mmCIF file of C-alpha atoms in Angstrom:
data_model
loop_
_atom_site.group_PDB
_atom_site.id
_atom_site.type_symbol
_atom_site.label_atom_id
_atom_site.label_comp_id
_atom_site.label_asym_id
_atom_site.label_seq_id
_atom_site.Cartn_x
_atom_site.Cartn_y
_atom_site.Cartn_z
ATOM 1 C CA UNK G 1 -40.153 42.846 63.705
ATOM 2 C CA UNK G 2 -42.042 41.540 61.274
ATOM 3 C CA UNK G 3 -40.823 40.318 58.202
ATOM 4 C CA UNK G 4 -40.563 42.775 54.969
ATOM 5 C CA UNK G 5 -39.022 41.855 51.952
ATOM 6 C CA UNK G 6 -36.777 43.538 49.536
ATOM 7 C CA UNK G 7 -39.157 45.409 46.900
ATOM 8 C CA UNK G 8 -36.385 45.025 44.338
ATOM 9 C CA UNK G 9 -36.325 40.976 44.598
ATOM 10 C CA UNK G 10 -37.458 40.963 41.307
ATOM 11 C CA UNK G 11 -35.298 43.887 39.617
ATOM 12 C CA UNK G 12 -34.296 41.467 36.810
ATOM 13 C CA UNK G 13 -30.680 40.227 38.455
ATOM 14 C CA UNK G 14 -32.020 37.336 39.154
ATOM 15 C CA UNK G 15 -32.620 34.811 35.940
ATOM 16 C CA UNK G 16 -36.289 32.693 35.945
ATOM 17 C CA UNK G 17 -36.028 30.114 33.512
ATOM 18 C CA UNK G 18 -38.700 27.514 32.240
ATOM 19 C CA UNK G 19 -38.696 24.046 33.583
ATOM 20 C CA UNK G 20 -38.717 21.823 31.213
ATOM 21 C CA UNK G 21 -42.015 22.667 28.867
ATOM 22 C CA UNK G 22 -44.282 23.773 31.603
ATOM 23 C CA UNK G 23 -45.745 26.538 32.903
ATOM 24 C CA UNK G 24 -43.154 26.466 35.757
ATOM 25 C CA UNK G 25 -40.740 29.451 36.026
ATOM 26 C CA UNK G 26 -37.282 28.066 38.577
ATOM 27 C CA UNK G 27 -34.943 30.996 39.761
ATOM 28 C CA UNK G 28 -31.390 29.827 38.400
ATOM 29 C CA UNK G 29 -30.017 29.573 41.956
ATOM 30 C CA UNK G 30 -32.051 27.561 44.276
ATOM 31 C CA UNK G 31 -32.182 27.481 48.101
ATOM 32 C CA UNK G 32 -31.497 23.648 49.418
ATOM 33 C CA UNK G 33 -32.078 22.863 52.742
ATOM 34 C CA UNK G 34 -30.000 19.489 53.136
ATOM 35 C CA UNK G 35 -27.194 20.854 55.633
ATOM 36 C CA UNK G 36 -27.123 23.909 57.607
ATOM 37 C CA UNK G 37 -31.611 24.174 58.601
ATOM 38 C CA UNK G 38 -31.923 21.271 60.781
ATOM 39 C CA UNK G 39 -32.552 21.870 64.986
ATOM 40 C CA UNK G 40 -28.695 21.749 65.740
ATOM 41 C CA UNK G 41 -28.627 24.824 64.304
ATOM 42 C CA UNK G 42 -29.786 28.421 65.086
ATOM 43 C CA UNK G 43 -32.861 29.178 64.251
ATOM 44 C CA UNK G 44 -32.221 32.918 63.571
ATOM 45 C CA UNK G 45 -29.818 32.269 61.390
ATOM 46 C CA UNK G 46 -31.903 29.657 59.577
ATOM 47 C CA UNK G 47 -34.179 32.634 59.320
ATOM 48 C CA UNK G 48 -31.518 34.944 58.177
ATOM 49 C CA UNK G 49 -30.189 32.571 55.152
ATOM 50 C CA UNK G 50 -34.068 32.427 53.900
ATOM 51 C CA UNK G 51 -34.795 35.915 54.136
ATOM 52 C CA UNK G 52 -31.715 36.754 52.146
ATOM 53 C CA UNK G 53 -32.573 34.090 49.605
ATOM 54 C CA UNK G 54 -35.206 35.458 49.054
ATOM 55 C CA UNK G 55 -34.594 39.247 49.343
ATOM 56 C CA UNK G 56 -32.294 38.279 45.899
ATOM 57 C CA UNK G 57 -34.999 37.096 44.026
ATOM 58 C CA UNK G 58 -34.376 33.155 45.610
ATOM 59 C CA UNK G 59 -37.868 32.361 44.906
ATOM 60 C CA UNK G 60 -37.694 28.219 45.170
ATOM 61 C CA UNK G 61 -36.628 26.129 48.601
ATOM 62 C CA UNK G 62 -35.977 22.896 48.302
ATOM 63 C CA UNK G 63 -36.104 19.942 51.372
ATOM 64 C CA UNK G 64 -37.198 16.764 51.818
ATOM 65 C CA UNK G 65 -38.588 14.851 54.907
ATOM 66 C CA UNK G 66 -34.983 13.640 56.093
ATOM 67 C CA UNK G 67 -33.159 16.820 55.641
ATOM 68 C CA UNK G 68 -31.723 18.059 59.256
ATOM 69 C CA UNK G 69 -30.151 16.887 61.084
ATOM 70 C CA UNK G 70 -32.546 15.593 62.830
ATOM 71 C CA UNK G 71 -34.725 14.089 59.781
ATOM 72 C CA UNK G 72 -37.759 16.404 59.561
ATOM 73 C CA UNK G 73 -36.107 19.109 61.552
ATOM 74 C CA UNK G 74 -35.239 21.298 58.384
ATOM 75 C CA UNK G 75 -39.249 21.530 57.321
ATOM 76 C CA UNK G 76 -40.131 22.374 60.896
ATOM 77 C CA UNK G 77 -37.235 25.153 60.722
ATOM 78 C CA UNK G 78 -39.214 26.246 57.520
ATOM 79 C CA UNK G 79 -42.232 26.051 58.565
ATOM 80 C CA UNK G 80 -41.433 28.259 61.465
ATOM 81 C CA UNK G 81 -40.153 31.156 59.133
ATOM 82 C CA UNK G 82 -43.220 30.939 57.108
ATOM 83 C CA UNK G 83 -45.100 31.366 60.359
ATOM 84 C CA UNK G 84 -42.599 34.009 60.825
ATOM 85 C CA UNK G 85 -43.502 36.199 58.488
ATOM 86 C CA UNK G 86 -42.727 34.879 55.250
ATOM 87 C CA UNK G 87 -46.152 33.071 54.968
ATOM 88 C CA UNK G 88 -47.904 35.836 53.905
ATOM 89 C CA UNK G 89 -45.747 35.435 50.342
ATOM 90 C CA UNK G 90 -46.650 31.809 49.954
ATOM 91 C CA UNK G 91 -47.954 32.711 45.765
ATOM 92 C CA UNK G 92 -44.573 33.683 45.187
ATOM 93 C CA UNK G 93 -42.596 30.580 46.743
ATOM 94 C CA UNK G 94 -42.064 27.201 45.112
ATOM 95 C CA UNK G 95 -41.362 24.933 47.971
ATOM 96 C CA UNK G 96 -40.225 21.563 47.659
ATOM 97 C CA UNK G 97 -40.235 18.069 49.344
ATOM 98 C CA UNK G 98 -39.653 14.626 48.934
ATOM 99 C CA UNK G 99 -39.088 11.315 50.086
ATOM 100 C CA UNK G 100 -37.486 8.039 49.050
ATOM 101 C CA UNK G 101 -35.019 7.693 51.968
ATOM 102 C CA UNK G 102 -35.004 6.256 55.217
ATOM 103 C CA UNK G 103 -37.187 8.182 57.571
ATOM 104 C CA UNK G 104 -38.810 6.015 60.265
ATOM 105 C CA UNK G 105 -38.825 2.001 61.472
ATOM 106 C CA UNK G 106 -40.580 -0.485 60.083
ATOM 107 C CA UNK G 107 -41.212 -1.591 56.442
ATOM 108 C CA UNK G 108 -43.235 1.248 55.307
ATOM 109 C CA UNK G 109 -40.718 4.235 55.899
ATOM 110 C CA UNK G 110 -38.110 3.735 53.176
ATOM 111 C CA UNK G 111 -38.039 3.569 49.498
ATOM 112 C CA UNK G 112 -40.784 4.014 46.802
ATOM 113 C CA UNK G 113 -44.364 2.786 47.864
ATOM 114 C CA UNK G 114 -47.184 4.352 47.663
ATOM 115 C CA UNK G 115 -48.128 4.305 51.344
ATOM 116 C CA UNK G 116 -44.819 5.240 51.909
ATOM 117 C CA UNK G 117 -44.501 8.440 49.586
ATOM 118 C CA UNK G 118 -48.100 9.397 50.547
ATOM 119 C CA UNK G 119 -47.988 9.392 54.566
ATOM 120 C CA UNK G 120 -44.783 11.235 54.464
ATOM 121 C CA UNK G 121 -45.794 13.776 52.433
ATOM 122 C CA UNK G 122 -48.877 13.794 55.110
ATOM 123 C CA UNK G 123 -45.904 14.438 57.617
ATOM 124 C CA UNK G 124 -44.291 17.018 55.916
ATOM 125 C CA UNK G 125 -47.226 19.319 55.060
ATOM 126 C CA UNK G 126 -47.900 19.091 59.323
ATOM 127 C CA UNK G 127 -44.300 19.616 59.942
ATOM 128 C CA UNK G 128 -44.276 22.804 57.056
ATOM 129 C CA UNK G 129 -47.681 23.797 58.085
ATOM 130 C CA UNK G 130 -48.812 23.969 54.535
ATOM 131 C CA UNK G 131 -51.878 22.535 52.656
ATOM 132 C CA UNK G 132 -49.547 21.797 50.116
ATOM 133 C CA UNK G 133 -46.332 21.412 48.392
ATOM 134 C CA UNK G 134 -45.362 23.018 44.494
ATOM 135 C CA UNK G 135 -42.958 20.500 43.965
ATOM 136 C CA UNK G 136 -42.955 16.568 45.678
ATOM 137 C CA UNK G 137 -40.262 14.209 44.592
ATOM 138 C CA UNK G 138 -39.790 10.362 44.640
ATOM 139 C CA UNK G 139 -36.096 11.306 46.085
ATOM 140 C CA UNK G 140 -34.557 7.532 44.522
ATOM 141 C CA UNK G 141 -35.414 4.695 42.556
ATOM 142 C CA UNK G 142 -36.553 1.499 44.257
ATOM 143 C CA UNK G 143 -35.738 -1.843 42.822
ATOM 144 C CA UNK G 144 -37.799 -3.569 44.183
ATOM 145 C CA UNK G 145 -41.205 -1.697 44.019
ATOM 146 C CA UNK G 146 -43.177 -1.243 40.407
ATOM 147 C CA UNK G 147 -42.253 1.952 38.905
ATOM 148 C CA UNK G 148 -45.774 2.136 38.201
ATOM 149 C CA UNK G 149 -46.649 1.932 41.892
ATOM 150 C CA UNK G 150 -44.388 4.957 42.906
ATOM 151 C CA UNK G 151 -45.187 6.531 39.651
ATOM 152 C CA UNK G 152 -48.874 6.326 40.664
ATOM 153 C CA UNK G 153 -48.378 7.669 43.829
ATOM 154 C CA UNK G 154 -46.686 10.453 42.554
ATOM 155 C CA UNK G 155 -50.073 11.467 40.262
ATOM 156 C CA UNK G 156 -52.299 10.257 43.441
ATOM 157 C CA UNK G 157 -50.439 12.937 45.468
ATOM 158 C CA UNK G 158 -51.242 16.010 42.634
ATOM 159 C CA UNK G 159 -55.165 14.543 42.310
ATOM 160 C CA UNK G 160 -55.197 14.877 46.139
ATOM 161 C CA UNK G 161 -54.229 18.297 45.686
ATOM 162 C CA UNK G 162 -51.128 17.608 47.858
ATOM 163 C CA UNK G 163 -48.673 18.438 45.102
ATOM 164 C CA UNK G 164 -48.997 21.131 41.946
ATOM 165 C CA UNK G 165 -46.311 19.378 40.133
ATOM 166 C CA UNK G 166 -44.054 16.091 40.973
ATOM 167 C CA UNK G 167 -40.538 15.271 40.041
ATOM 168 C CA UNK G 168 -37.938 12.537 40.290
ATOM 169 C CA UNK G 169 -34.276 12.392 41.422
ATOM 170 C CA UNK G 170 -31.484 10.331 41.030
ATOM 171 C CA UNK G 171 -33.330 8.084 38.260
ATOM 172 C CA UNK G 172 -30.768 6.757 35.659
ATOM 173 C CA UNK G 173 -31.450 7.671 31.816
ATOM 174 C CA UNK G 174 -33.425 4.533 30.976
ATOM 175 C CA UNK G 175 -35.149 5.148 34.237
ATOM 176 C CA UNK G 176 -36.316 8.266 33.637
ATOM 177 C CA UNK G 177 -37.707 7.719 30.471
ATOM 178 C CA UNK G 178 -39.511 5.078 31.993
ATOM 179 C CA UNK G 179 -41.171 7.348 34.721
ATOM 180 C CA UNK G 180 -42.089 9.988 32.192
ATOM 181 C CA UNK G 181 -43.971 7.745 29.791
ATOM 182 C CA UNK G 182 -45.682 5.973 32.620
ATOM 183 C CA UNK G 183 -46.359 9.737 34.402
ATOM 184 C CA UNK G 184 -47.493 10.712 30.738
ATOM 185 C CA UNK G 185 -50.363 8.578 30.423
ATOM 186 C CA UNK G 186 -51.802 8.983 33.710
ATOM 187 C CA UNK G 187 -52.301 12.228 32.916
ATOM 188 C CA UNK G 188 -49.206 14.313 35.956
ATOM 189 C CA UNK G 189 -46.182 14.777 33.781
ATOM 190 C CA UNK G 190 -43.334 14.414 35.001
ATOM 191 C CA UNK G 191 -41.648 18.436 35.963
ATOM 192 C CA UNK G 192 -38.536 17.720 36.562
ATOM 193 C CA UNK G 193 -35.299 15.327 37.851
ATOM 194 C CA UNK G 194 -33.088 15.925 40.102
ATOM 195 C CA UNK G 195 -29.509 14.902 39.256
ATOM 196 C CA UNK G 196 -26.077 15.399 41.387
ATOM 197 C CA UNK G 197 -23.965 17.787 38.279
ATOM 198 C CA UNK G 198 -21.171 19.221 38.611
ATOM 199 C CA UNK G 199 -17.193 20.137 37.443
ATOM 200 C CA UNK G 200 -16.214 16.449 38.577
ATOM 201 C CA UNK G 201 -19.851 14.518 38.340
ATOM 202 C CA UNK G 202 -20.567 14.796 34.848
ATOM 203 C CA UNK G 203 -22.738 11.136 34.632
ATOM 204 C CA UNK G 204 -25.348 13.243 33.362
ATOM 205 C CA UNK G 205 -23.762 14.285 30.303
ATOM 206 C CA UNK G 206 -22.654 10.481 29.162
ATOM 207 C CA UNK G 207 -24.684 7.171 28.191
ATOM 208 C CA UNK G 208 -24.305 4.058 30.640
ATOM 209 C CA UNK G 209 -23.079 1.067 29.148
ATOM 210 C CA UNK G 210 -25.353 -0.325 26.742
ATOM 211 C CA UNK G 211 -26.239 -0.295 23.055
ATOM 212 C CA UNK G 212 -29.072 1.576 22.660
ATOM 213 C CA UNK G 213 -28.158 3.578 26.317
ATOM 214 C CA UNK G 214 -29.122 7.433 26.544
ATOM 215 C CA UNK G 215 -27.498 9.935 28.465
ATOM 216 C CA UNK G 216 -29.983 12.138 30.903
ATOM 217 C CA UNK G 217 -29.105 15.464 28.763
ATOM 218 C CA UNK G 218 -31.149 13.630 25.776
ATOM 219 C CA UNK G 219 -34.008 12.119 27.700
ATOM 220 C CA UNK G 220 -34.930 15.229 29.542
ATOM 221 C CA UNK G 221 -34.632 16.948 26.403
ATOM 222 C CA UNK G 222 -36.522 14.471 24.669
ATOM 223 C CA UNK G 223 -39.396 14.333 27.412
ATOM 224 C CA UNK G 224 -39.648 18.346 28.133
ATOM 225 C CA UNK G 225 -38.270 17.632 31.636
ATOM 226 C CA UNK G 226 -36.759 20.695 33.479
ATOM 227 C CA UNK G 227 -33.504 19.766 36.064
ATOM 228 C CA UNK G 228 -32.094 20.911 39.252
ATOM 229 C CA UNK G 229 -28.709 19.869 40.063
ATOM 230 C CA UNK G 230 -27.513 19.384 43.462
ATOM 231 C CA UNK G 231 -24.532 19.696 45.023
ATOM 232 C CA UNK G 232 -23.183 22.211 42.061
ATOM 233 C CA UNK G 233 -20.109 22.874 43.813
ATOM 234 C CA UNK G 234 -19.279 19.629 44.692
ATOM 235 C CA UNK G 235 -20.026 19.228 48.108
ATOM 236 C CA UNK G 236 -17.645 22.809 48.198
ATOM 237 C CA UNK G 237 -14.547 21.452 46.788
ATOM 238 C CA UNK G 238 -15.409 24.306 43.971
ATOM 239 C CA UNK G 239 -15.249 26.823 46.477
ATOM 240 C CA UNK G 240 -12.582 28.996 47.653
ATOM 241 C CA UNK G 241 -12.325 27.300 51.010
ATOM 242 C CA UNK G 242 -10.007 24.191 49.724
ATOM 243 C CA UNK G 243 -7.525 26.723 47.674
ATOM 244 C CA UNK G 244 -4.709 26.496 50.506
ATOM 245 C CA UNK G 245 -4.779 22.844 51.667
ATOM 246 C CA UNK G 246 -7.533 21.353 53.673
ATOM 247 C CA UNK G 247 -8.706 23.753 56.875
ATOM 248 C CA UNK G 248 -8.785 21.517 59.754
ATOM 249 C CA UNK G 249 -12.230 22.969 60.807
ATOM 250 C CA UNK G 250 -13.561 22.137 57.176
ATOM 251 C CA UNK G 251 -15.807 19.448 56.209
ATOM 252 C CA UNK G 252 -13.280 17.383 54.358
ATOM 253 C CA UNK G 253 -11.409 16.943 57.384
ATOM 254 C CA UNK G 254 -13.976 16.102 59.570
ATOM 255 C CA UNK G 255 -13.933 12.405 60.220
ATOM 256 C CA UNK G 256 -18.038 11.562 59.838
ATOM 257 C CA UNK G 257 -18.470 12.916 57.042
ATOM 258 C CA UNK G 258 -18.704 10.005 54.498
ATOM 259 C CA UNK G 259 -19.125 12.723 51.158
ATOM 260 C CA UNK G 260 -16.160 14.379 51.477
ATOM 261 C CA UNK G 261 -13.262 13.042 52.668
ATOM 262 C CA UNK G 262 -9.443 14.718 52.822
ATOM 263 C CA UNK G 263 -8.230 12.352 49.729
ATOM 264 C CA UNK G 264 -10.633 13.145 47.460
ATOM 265 C CA UNK G 265 -9.927 16.867 47.875
ATOM 266 C CA UNK G 266 -6.045 16.259 47.691
ATOM 267 C CA UNK G 267 -7.081 14.215 44.107
ATOM 268 C CA UNK G 268 -8.852 17.297 43.113
ATOM 269 C CA UNK G 269 -6.471 20.220 44.119
ATOM 270 C CA UNK G 270 -4.848 20.980 41.265
ATOM 271 C CA UNK G 271 -7.444 20.749 39.147
ATOM 272 C CA UNK G 272 -9.189 23.472 41.707
ATOM 273 C CA UNK G 273 -6.365 25.716 41.832
ATOM 274 C CA UNK G 274 -6.281 26.047 37.432
ATOM 275 C CA UNK G 275 -10.121 26.279 37.939
ATOM 276 C CA UNK G 276 -9.838 29.382 40.282
ATOM 277 C CA UNK G 277 -7.242 30.949 37.742
ATOM 278 C CA UNK G 278 -9.773 30.645 34.501
ATOM 279 C CA UNK G 279 -12.850 32.214 37.508
ATOM 280 C CA UNK G 280 -10.235 35.083 38.546
ATOM 281 C CA UNK G 281 -9.984 35.972 35.195
ATOM 282 C CA UNK G 282 -13.637 36.464 34.149
ATOM 283 C CA UNK G 283 -14.082 38.387 37.451
ATOM 284 C CA UNK G 284 -15.919 35.948 39.564
ATOM 285 C CA UNK G 285 -14.794 33.279 42.937
ATOM 286 C CA UNK G 286 -14.646 30.311 41.719
ATOM 287 C CA UNK G 287 -18.424 29.501 43.149
ATOM 288 C CA UNK G 288 -19.523 31.531 40.911
ATOM 289 C CA UNK G 289 -17.638 30.297 37.539
ATOM 290 C CA UNK G 290 -19.014 26.658 38.766
ATOM 291 C CA UNK G 291 -22.380 27.178 39.103
ATOM 292 C CA UNK G 292 -22.377 29.450 35.762
ATOM 293 C CA UNK G 293 -20.677 26.369 34.430
ATOM 294 C CA UNK G 294 -23.307 24.313 35.485
ATOM 295 C CA UNK G 295 -26.401 26.612 34.890
ATOM 296 C CA UNK G 296 -25.231 26.205 30.901
ATOM 297 C CA UNK G 297 -26.854 22.477 31.307
ATOM 298 C CA UNK G 298 -30.274 22.323 33.904
ATOM 299 C CA UNK G 299 -32.416 25.007 34.568
ATOM 300 C CA UNK G 300 -31.379 25.727 38.442
ATOM 301 C CA UNK G 301 -28.996 25.306 41.159
ATOM 302 C CA UNK G 302 -29.238 24.678 44.416
ATOM 303 C CA UNK G 303 -26.819 26.098 46.814
ATOM 304 C CA UNK G 304 -26.370 25.227 50.187
ATOM 305 C CA UNK G 305 -24.906 27.898 53.118
ATOM 306 C CA UNK G 306 -24.638 28.508 57.096
ATOM 307 C CA UNK G 307 -24.090 31.826 55.971
ATOM 308 C CA UNK G 308 -25.963 34.671 54.412
ATOM 309 C CA UNK G 309 -22.547 35.822 53.516
ATOM 310 C CA UNK G 310 -22.486 32.588 51.263
ATOM 311 C CA UNK G 311 -25.935 33.453 49.777
ATOM 312 C CA UNK G 312 -24.897 36.082 48.598
ATOM 313 C CA UNK G 313 -21.777 35.640 46.887
ATOM 314 C CA UNK G 314 -23.511 32.429 45.096
ATOM 315 C CA UNK G 315 -26.006 34.896 43.655
ATOM 316 C CA UNK G 316 -23.661 36.635 42.331
ATOM 317 C CA UNK G 317 -22.575 33.870 39.631
ATOM 318 C CA UNK G 318 -26.052 35.435 38.119
ATOM 319 C CA UNK G 319 -23.594 38.030 37.231
ATOM 320 C CA UNK G 320 -21.729 36.543 34.304
ATOM 321 C CA UNK G 321 -23.278 33.245 33.064
ATOM 322 C CA UNK G 322 -22.175 33.311 29.266
ATOM 323 C CA UNK G 323 -18.242 31.588 28.742
ATOM 324 C CA UNK G 324 -15.904 32.378 25.662
ATOM 325 C CA UNK G 325 -15.382 29.476 23.563
ATOM 326 C CA UNK G 326 -11.646 29.538 25.247
ATOM 327 C CA UNK G 327 -12.641 29.650 28.866
ATOM 328 C CA UNK G 328 -15.051 26.536 27.641
ATOM 329 C CA UNK G 329 -11.883 24.731 26.250
ATOM 330 C CA UNK G 330 -9.252 25.882 29.099
ATOM 331 C CA UNK G 331 -11.632 24.497 31.159
ATOM 332 C CA UNK G 332 -12.308 20.788 29.387
ATOM 333 C CA UNK G 333 -8.809 20.496 29.327
ATOM 334 C CA UNK G 334 -8.462 20.751 32.833
ATOM 335 C CA UNK G 335 -11.342 18.757 33.699
ATOM 336 C CA UNK G 336 -9.961 15.445 31.972
ATOM 337 C CA UNK G 337 -6.351 15.849 33.596
#
């Protein structure tokens, strides 16, 4: 049966926010395809999650060349979903992808050279069956390639019609200031920065060490650059998953997960339970409150999901985005413990 989107998807439930000083609006909640949309996952489940996201007003789908597993397979999955009925709504979608991490063997498949970025995007477009993406990112800074070359490649990509906008991810405040300056001079403004950000990862709010150091949030505001947070739920720690401890089948219990370990979760459990108490008082799940909290600072948050129900729950965060001064003070006190 051909996919027919929910006619109420733009009924006002999902807020759309202006991205920096651009004309582009992003949904407050975006869907990321980092872990659970690769070739090792059931296609029908991936398709159902993408369709449900769109039905709920999520118009932004965030990918990267190396998302999977295997690398590239998340883009292939998304391309299959587009071909299977979603393509007729292409002009309602914001599709983003990135390059900057190891993708193929040899010296030209990693980091920030012009060679790598342009070749990688060409491959991404083929995998997704697209003529262009809406946003293309430099996925991380390259310490050995001149920033002028990396930003020049982003500018060239826009001029070639392969992307409408460009962004950067995981750049420091100083690197972001420099990147924005170069792109502005080239005539292709930096649209967006994608940093990690959550209640437990607040580096973007704090200046780095140094006499003239700035916080990334300050730079973004000054330069008119939007922001979109990845890992706003701290790899799932800021959910109900770990309230009772560490389940044997959880991500934290897996021996092959370098990003989240049982020790890291156990160190946060008292805070997680205290935060959950506030969420319950607000009539939200912990995940919904954590997303709402992050949305005070960033334009959009990227959620991950392994099943449709998680998307529905997380989108529920937009129903209560306000915080009282007392709630914010209590949250700060918990986070400082």
